Coordinates of C-alpha atoms and ligand atoms in Angstrom, one line a residue:
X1185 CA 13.9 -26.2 -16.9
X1186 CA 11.9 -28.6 -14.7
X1187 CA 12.4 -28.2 -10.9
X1188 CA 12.5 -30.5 -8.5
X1189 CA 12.0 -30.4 -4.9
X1190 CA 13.6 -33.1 -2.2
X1191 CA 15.6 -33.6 0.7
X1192 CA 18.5 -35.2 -1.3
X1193 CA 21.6 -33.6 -0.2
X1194 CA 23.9 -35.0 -2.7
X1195 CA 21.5 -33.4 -5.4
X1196 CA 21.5 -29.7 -4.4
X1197 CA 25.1 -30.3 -4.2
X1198 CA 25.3 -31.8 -7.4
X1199 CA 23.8 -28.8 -9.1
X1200 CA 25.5 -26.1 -7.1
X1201 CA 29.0 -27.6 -8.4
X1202 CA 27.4 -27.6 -12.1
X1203 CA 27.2 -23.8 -11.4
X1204 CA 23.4 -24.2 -10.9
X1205 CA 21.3 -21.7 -8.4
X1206 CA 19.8 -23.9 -6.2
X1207 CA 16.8 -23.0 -3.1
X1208 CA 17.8 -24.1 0.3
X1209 CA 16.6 -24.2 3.7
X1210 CA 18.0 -22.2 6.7
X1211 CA 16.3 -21.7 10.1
X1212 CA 15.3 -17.9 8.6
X1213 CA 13.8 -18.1 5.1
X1214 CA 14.7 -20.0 1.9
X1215 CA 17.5 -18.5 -0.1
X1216 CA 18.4 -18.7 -3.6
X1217 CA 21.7 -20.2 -3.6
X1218 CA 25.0 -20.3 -6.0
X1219 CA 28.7 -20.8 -5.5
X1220 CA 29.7 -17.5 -4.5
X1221 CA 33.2 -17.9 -5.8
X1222 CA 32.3 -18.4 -8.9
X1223 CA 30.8 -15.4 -10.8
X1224 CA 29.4 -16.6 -14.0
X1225 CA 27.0 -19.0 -11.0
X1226 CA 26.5 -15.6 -8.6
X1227 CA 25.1 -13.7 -11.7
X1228 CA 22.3 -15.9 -12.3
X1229 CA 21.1 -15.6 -9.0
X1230 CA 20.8 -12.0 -9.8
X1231 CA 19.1 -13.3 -13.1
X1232 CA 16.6 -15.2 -11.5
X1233 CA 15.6 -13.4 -8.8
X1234 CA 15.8 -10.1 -10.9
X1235 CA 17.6 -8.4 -8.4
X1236 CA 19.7 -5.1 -9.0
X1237 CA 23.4 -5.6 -9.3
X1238 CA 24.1 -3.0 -6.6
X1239 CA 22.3 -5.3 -3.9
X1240 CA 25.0 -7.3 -2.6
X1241 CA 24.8 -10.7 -1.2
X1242 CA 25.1 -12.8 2.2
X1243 CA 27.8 -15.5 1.7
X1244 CA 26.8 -18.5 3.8
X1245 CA 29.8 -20.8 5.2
X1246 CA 29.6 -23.9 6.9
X1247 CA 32.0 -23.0 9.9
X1248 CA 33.7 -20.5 11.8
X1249 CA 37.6 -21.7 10.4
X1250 CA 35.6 -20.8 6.7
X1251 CA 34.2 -17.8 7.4
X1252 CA 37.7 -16.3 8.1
X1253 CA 38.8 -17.5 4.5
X1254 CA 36.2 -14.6 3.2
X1255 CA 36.7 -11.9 5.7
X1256 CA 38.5 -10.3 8.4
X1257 CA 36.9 -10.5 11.8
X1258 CA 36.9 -7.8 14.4
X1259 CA 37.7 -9.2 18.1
X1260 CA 34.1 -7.9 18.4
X1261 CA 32.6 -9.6 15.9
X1262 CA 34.4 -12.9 17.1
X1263 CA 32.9 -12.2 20.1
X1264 CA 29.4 -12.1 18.2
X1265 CA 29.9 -15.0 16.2
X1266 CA 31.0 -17.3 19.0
X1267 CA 27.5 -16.4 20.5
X1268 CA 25.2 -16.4 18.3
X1269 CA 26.8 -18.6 15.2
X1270 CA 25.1 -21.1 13.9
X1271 CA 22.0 -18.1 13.5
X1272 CA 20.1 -15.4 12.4
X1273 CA 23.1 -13.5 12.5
X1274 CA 24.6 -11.2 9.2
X1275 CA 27.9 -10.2 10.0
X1276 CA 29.4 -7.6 7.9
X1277 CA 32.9 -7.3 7.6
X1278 CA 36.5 -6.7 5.5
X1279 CA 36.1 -8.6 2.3
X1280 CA 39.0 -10.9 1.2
X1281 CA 40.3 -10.8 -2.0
X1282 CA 38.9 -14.4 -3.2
X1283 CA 35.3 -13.1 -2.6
X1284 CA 34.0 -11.8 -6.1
X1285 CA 32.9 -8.3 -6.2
X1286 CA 29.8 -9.3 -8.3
X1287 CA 28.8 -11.0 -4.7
X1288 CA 29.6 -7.4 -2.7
X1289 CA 28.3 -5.5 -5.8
X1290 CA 31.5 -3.4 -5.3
X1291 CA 31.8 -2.9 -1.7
X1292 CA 35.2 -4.1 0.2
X1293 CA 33.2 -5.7 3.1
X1294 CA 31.5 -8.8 2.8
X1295 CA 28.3 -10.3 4.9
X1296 CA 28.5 -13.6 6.1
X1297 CA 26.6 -16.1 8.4
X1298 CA 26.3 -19.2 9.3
X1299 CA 22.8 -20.6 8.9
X1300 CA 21.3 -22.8 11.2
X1301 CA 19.6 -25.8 9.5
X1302 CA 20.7 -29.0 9.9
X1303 CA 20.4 -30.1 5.8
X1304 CA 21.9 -26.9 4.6
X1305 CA 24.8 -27.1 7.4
X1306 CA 25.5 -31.0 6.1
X1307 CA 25.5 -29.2 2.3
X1308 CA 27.7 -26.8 3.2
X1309 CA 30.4 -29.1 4.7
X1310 CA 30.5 -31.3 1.2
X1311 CA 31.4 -28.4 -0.9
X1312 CA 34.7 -27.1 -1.1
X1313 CA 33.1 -23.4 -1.6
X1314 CA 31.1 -21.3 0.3
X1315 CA 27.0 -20.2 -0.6
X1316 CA 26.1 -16.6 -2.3
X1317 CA 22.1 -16.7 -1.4
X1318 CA 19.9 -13.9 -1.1
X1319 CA 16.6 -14.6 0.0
X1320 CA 14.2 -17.0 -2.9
X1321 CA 11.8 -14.5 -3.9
X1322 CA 11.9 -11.9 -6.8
X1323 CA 13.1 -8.9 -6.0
X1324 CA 11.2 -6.6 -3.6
X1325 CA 8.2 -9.7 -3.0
X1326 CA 7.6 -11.4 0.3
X1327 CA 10.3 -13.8 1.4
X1328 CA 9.5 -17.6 1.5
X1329 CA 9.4 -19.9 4.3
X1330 CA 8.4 -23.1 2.3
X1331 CA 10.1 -25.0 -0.2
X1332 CA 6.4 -24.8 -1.9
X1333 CA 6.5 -20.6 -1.9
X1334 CA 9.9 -21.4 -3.5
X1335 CA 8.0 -23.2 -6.5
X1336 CA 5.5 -21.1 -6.5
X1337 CA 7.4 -18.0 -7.6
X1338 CA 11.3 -19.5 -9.0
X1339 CA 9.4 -23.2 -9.9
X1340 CA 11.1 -23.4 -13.6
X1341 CA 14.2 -21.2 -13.0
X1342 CA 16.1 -23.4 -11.3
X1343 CA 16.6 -27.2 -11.2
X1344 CA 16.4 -28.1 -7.4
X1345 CA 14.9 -26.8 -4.3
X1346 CA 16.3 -28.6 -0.7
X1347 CA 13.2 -28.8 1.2
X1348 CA 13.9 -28.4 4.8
X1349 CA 10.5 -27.9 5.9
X1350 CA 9.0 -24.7 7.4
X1351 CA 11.4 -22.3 8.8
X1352 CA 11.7 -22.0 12.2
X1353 CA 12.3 -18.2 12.4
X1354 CA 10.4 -17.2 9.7
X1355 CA 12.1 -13.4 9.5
X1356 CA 15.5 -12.8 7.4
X1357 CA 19.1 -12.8 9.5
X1358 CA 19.7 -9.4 11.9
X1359 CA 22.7 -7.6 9.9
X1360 CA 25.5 -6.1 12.0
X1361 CA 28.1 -4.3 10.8
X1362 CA 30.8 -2.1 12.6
X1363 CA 31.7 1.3 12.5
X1364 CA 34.4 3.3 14.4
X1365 CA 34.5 0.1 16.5
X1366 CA 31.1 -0.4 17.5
X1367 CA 28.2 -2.3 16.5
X1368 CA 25.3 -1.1 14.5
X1369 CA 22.3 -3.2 13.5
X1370 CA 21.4 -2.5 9.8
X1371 CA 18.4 -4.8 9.7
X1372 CA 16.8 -5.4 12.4
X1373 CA 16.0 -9.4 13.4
X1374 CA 15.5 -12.4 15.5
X1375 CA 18.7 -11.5 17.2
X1376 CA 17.4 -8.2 19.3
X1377 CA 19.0 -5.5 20.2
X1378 CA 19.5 -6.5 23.9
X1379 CA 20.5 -9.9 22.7
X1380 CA 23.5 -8.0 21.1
X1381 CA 24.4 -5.6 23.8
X1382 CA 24.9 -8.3 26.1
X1383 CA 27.8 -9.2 24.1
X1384 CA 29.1 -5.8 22.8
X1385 CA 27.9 -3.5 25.9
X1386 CA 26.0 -1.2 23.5
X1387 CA 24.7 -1.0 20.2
X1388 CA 23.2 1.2 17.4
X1389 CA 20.7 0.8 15.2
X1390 CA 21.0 2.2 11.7
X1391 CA 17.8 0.3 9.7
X1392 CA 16.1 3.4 7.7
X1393 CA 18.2 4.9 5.3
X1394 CA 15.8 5.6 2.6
X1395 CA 18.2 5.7 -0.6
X1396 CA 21.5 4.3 0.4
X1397 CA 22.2 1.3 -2.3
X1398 CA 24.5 0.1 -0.2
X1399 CA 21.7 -1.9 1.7
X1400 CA 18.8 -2.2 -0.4
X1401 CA 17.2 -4.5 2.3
X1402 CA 16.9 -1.5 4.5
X1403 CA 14.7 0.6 1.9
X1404 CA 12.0 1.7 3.4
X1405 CA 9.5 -0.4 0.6
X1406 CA 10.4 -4.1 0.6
X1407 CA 9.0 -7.6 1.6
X1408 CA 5.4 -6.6 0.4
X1409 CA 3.1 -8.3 -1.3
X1410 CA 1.3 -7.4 -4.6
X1411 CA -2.1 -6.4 -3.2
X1412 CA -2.2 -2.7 -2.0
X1413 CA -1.6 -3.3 1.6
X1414 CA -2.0 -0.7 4.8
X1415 CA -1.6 0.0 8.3
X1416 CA -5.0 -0.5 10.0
X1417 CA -5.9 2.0 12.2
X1418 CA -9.1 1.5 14.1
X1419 CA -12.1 3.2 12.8
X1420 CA -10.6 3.9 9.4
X1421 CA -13.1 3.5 6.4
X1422 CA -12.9 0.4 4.5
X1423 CA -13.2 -0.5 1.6
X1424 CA -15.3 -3.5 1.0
X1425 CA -13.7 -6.8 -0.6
X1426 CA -10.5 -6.0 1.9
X1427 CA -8.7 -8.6 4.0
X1428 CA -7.3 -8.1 7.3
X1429 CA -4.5 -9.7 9.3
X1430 CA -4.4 -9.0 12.5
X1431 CA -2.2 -9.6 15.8
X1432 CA -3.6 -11.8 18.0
X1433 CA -7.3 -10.7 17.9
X1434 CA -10.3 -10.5 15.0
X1435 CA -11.8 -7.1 14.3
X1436 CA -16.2 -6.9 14.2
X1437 CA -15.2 -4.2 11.2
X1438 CA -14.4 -7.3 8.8
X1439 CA -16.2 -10.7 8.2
X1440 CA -14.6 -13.1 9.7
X1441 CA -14.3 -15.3 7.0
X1442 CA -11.7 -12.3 5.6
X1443 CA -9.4 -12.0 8.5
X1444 CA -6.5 -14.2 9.6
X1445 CA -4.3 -13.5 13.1
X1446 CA -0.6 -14.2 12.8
X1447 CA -0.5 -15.6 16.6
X1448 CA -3.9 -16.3 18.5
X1449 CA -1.8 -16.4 21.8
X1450 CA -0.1 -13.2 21.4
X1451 CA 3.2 -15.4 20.7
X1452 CA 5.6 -12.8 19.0
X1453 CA 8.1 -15.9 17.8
X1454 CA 4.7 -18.2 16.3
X1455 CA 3.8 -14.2 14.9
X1456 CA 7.3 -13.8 13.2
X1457 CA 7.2 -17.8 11.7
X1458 CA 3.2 -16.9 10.2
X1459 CA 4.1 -13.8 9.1
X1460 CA 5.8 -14.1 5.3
X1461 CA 3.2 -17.3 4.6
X1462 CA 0.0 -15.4 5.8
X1463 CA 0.9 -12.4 3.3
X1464 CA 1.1 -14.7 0.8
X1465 CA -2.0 -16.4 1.6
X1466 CA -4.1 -13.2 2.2
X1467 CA -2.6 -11.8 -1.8
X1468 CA -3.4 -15.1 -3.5
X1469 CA -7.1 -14.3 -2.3
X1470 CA -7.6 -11.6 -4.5
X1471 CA -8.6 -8.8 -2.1
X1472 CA -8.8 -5.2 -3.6
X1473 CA -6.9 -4.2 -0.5
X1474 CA -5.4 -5.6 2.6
X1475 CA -5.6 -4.1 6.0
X1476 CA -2.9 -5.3 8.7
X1477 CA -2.4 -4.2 12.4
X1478 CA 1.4 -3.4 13.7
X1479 CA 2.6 -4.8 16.6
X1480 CA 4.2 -2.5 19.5
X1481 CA 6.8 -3.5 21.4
X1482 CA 10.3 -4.7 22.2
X1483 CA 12.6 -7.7 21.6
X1484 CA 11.6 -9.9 18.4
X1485 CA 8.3 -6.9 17.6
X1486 CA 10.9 -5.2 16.9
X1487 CA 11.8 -7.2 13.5
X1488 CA 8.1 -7.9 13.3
X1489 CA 6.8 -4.1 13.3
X1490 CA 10.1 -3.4 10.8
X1491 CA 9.0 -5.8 8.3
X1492 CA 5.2 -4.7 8.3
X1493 CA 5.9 -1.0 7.9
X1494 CA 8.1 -2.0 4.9
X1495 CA 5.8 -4.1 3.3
X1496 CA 2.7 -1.6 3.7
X1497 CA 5.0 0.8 2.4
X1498 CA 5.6 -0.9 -0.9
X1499 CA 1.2 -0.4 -0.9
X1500 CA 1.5 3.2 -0.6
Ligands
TXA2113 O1 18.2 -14.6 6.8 C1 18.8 -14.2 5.8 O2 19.7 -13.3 5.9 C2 18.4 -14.7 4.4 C3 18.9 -16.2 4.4 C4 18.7 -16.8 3.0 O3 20.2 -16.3 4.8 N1 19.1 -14.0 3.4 C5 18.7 -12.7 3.1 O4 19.3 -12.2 2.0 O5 17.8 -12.1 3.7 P1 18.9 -10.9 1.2 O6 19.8 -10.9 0.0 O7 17.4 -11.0 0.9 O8 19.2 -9.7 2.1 C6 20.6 -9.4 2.4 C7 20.7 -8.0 2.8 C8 20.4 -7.0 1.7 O9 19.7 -6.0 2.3 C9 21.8 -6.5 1.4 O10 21.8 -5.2 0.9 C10 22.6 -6.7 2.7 O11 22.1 -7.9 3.2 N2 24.0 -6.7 2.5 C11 24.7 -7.7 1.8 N3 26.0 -7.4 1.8 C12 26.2 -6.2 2.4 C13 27.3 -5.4 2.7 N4 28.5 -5.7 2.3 N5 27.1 -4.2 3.4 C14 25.8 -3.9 3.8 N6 24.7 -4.7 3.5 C15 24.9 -5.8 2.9
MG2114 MG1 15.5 -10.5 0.6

C-alpha cells in the first residue's frame, strides 16, 4: 500500500476508524497506532511490526475521565497521573473488561498514558476509542523519533503517518506499575526515579528481568541496531572500519570523520532526543562495528545508560 505522510488530522483519523494502523507522533517516540478496542485492527499492529503476541500494548487515551473507562486507578496512581499526565508516563493497572486481551496479550492489567503531543492529543479527542500503539519500529530495532524513520522501516505497511515533527523526549514512556501498594518502575524513563518519589515517598525499580514475557521491553537485548554494537572501554582494540558515538567528547582512537557525540554540551535531555536517530545514522553507514561510550549518572542517565546497555546487548 502507498503511505503517506502529513499533518492532516482528519486523515489519520480517517484511517484509524477504517481499522487501519496508523504512525503517530507523541512527545516520546512515534508509535504504531490501531483502535485498541477493536481486535481484528490491534492484530495488525502486531502484523506489521512483527511483534510477539505475548508483548502487550500501551493504550493511549486522550484524558484522564477516558483513561478510567479502561482501568482501575489506585489512589496512588491518581496521584501519579494528576502529576505527571499529559507525559512520559506508563501506568499499569487493573484492566477493564472492554479492553481486548489481544491488547494485554492475556494479562488482567492494562498500561495506559496519556501522550503529550499537541496533534495526537487533538486525534485522540475526535475518536470515540482509545489508541493501542507500541513503539513504530519492527520488533527488537531502534525506536523512531521522525515521521521519516517511520517510512523508512513501516513506509508501505501502513497508509498514513501523522508527522509531528522530532520528538521532544526522544526515549519511550517510564512504566510504573504497583505491587503490594507501592510503586515500581519497570522501565526506566524521562520520568526519574526522584521525580516519582516525590509523589509516592518511595519507589522500586524492577527493569532487568531477563526472561519474564510479561514485559518484553525490559529484556535485557532490545532497541539495538543491526550493526554489532559495544560498550567502549578506553584502550580496547579496535577494529578498523568501526564507528563510535560518544557522550559529549571525540576520542584520538577513531577518525574523526567516524565518530558522532550525542550532546557536545554534556546536555543529558539534547543526549536522550539524539540518541535513537544517531544509532540509526551511525548503522545506515555500514560500519563493521560500532563502538559507543555509557553515560554515568543520575536522573534522565539513568534511562539513557538503560537503553545503551540494552541495545549493545542485542550486539553481543
Ligand atoms: O513512550 C512510549 O511508551 C511509546 C509511545 C508510542 O507511547 N510506546 C512504547 O511502546 O514504547 P512499546 O510497545 O514499544 O513498549 C511498551 C512496553 C513493553 O515493554 C510492554 O511489554 C510493556 O510496555 N507493557 C505493556 N502492557 C503491560 C502490562 N500490562 N504489564 C507490564 N508491561 C506492559
Ligand atoms: Mg518499543
Amino acid at each position: 500500500m502507498e503511505t503517506v505522510t502529513g499533518t492532516e488530522i482528519d486523515i489519520a483519523a480517517h484511517w484509524l476508524r477504517e481499522g487501519e494502523c496508523v504512525g503517530i507522533p507523541t512527545e516520546t517516540v512515534y508509535g504504531l497506532a490501531a483502535n485498541a478496542l477493536d481486535v481484528h485492527a490491534v492484530s495488525k499492529v502486531f502484523k506489521v511490526k512483527q511483534r510477539p503476541d505475548f508483548d502487550p500494548l500501551i493504550v493511549h487515551v486522550a484524558s484522564p475521565e477516558q483513561a478510567a473507562l479502561y482501568a482501575d486507578f489506585y489512589p496512588l496512581a491518581t496521584q501519579l497521573s494528576e502529576r505527571f499526565w499529559p507525559g512520559p508516563l506508563t501506568l499499569v493497572l487493573p484492566r477493564k473488561d472492554v479492553v481486548p486481551y489481544q491488547v494485554t496479550s492475556g494479562l488482567d492489567t492494562v498500561a495506559i498514558r496519556i501522550p503529550d503531543h499537541s496533534l495526537t492529543l487533538e486525534l485522540l479527542a475526535s475518536l470515540d476509542f482509545p489508541l493501542a500503539a507500541p513503539s513504530a519500529n519492527p520488533f527488537g530495532y531502534i525506536s523512531p523519533t521522525t515521521a521519516r524513520h517511520v517510512n523508512d522501516q513501516l513506509g508501505g505497511k501502513v497508509p498514513f503517518i501523522l508527522d509531528g515533527g522530532e520528538c521532544r523526549v526522544g526515549l519511550e514512556s517510564t512504566i510504573i506499575g504497583f505491587e503490594n501498594g507501592q510503586a515500581v518502575i519497570y522501565r526506566l524513563g524521562f520520568i526519574t526515579p526522584d521525580m516519582v518519589r516525590e509523589v509516592t515517598g518511595n519507589v522500586q525499580i524492577r527493569t532487568h528481568s531477563s526472561s519474564d514475557p510479561k514485559a518484553p521491553g525490559m529484556l535485557t537485548a532490545h532497541y539495538a541496531p543491526h550493526t554489532p554494537m559495544f560498550a567502549y572501554t578506553p584502550g580496547q582494540p579496535i577494529p578498523e572500519g568501526s564507528g563510535f558515538i560518544g557522550f559529549s567528547e571525540y576520542t584520538e582512537v577513531f577518525p574523526a570523520a567516524d565518530q558522532v557525540l550525542l550532546s557536545p554540551g554534556a546536555d543529558e535531555y539534547e543526549a536522550a532526543r539524539n540518541l535513537y536517530a544517531m544509532l540509526r545514522e551511525m548503522d545506515n553507514r555500514a560500519y563493521r562495528a560500532l563502538y559507543i561510550e555509557v553515560p554515568e549518572g543520575d536522573g534522565l542517565i539513568l534511562a539513557l545508560a538503560d537503553r545503551i546497555r540494552r541495545a549493545v546487548a542485542h550486539g553481543q
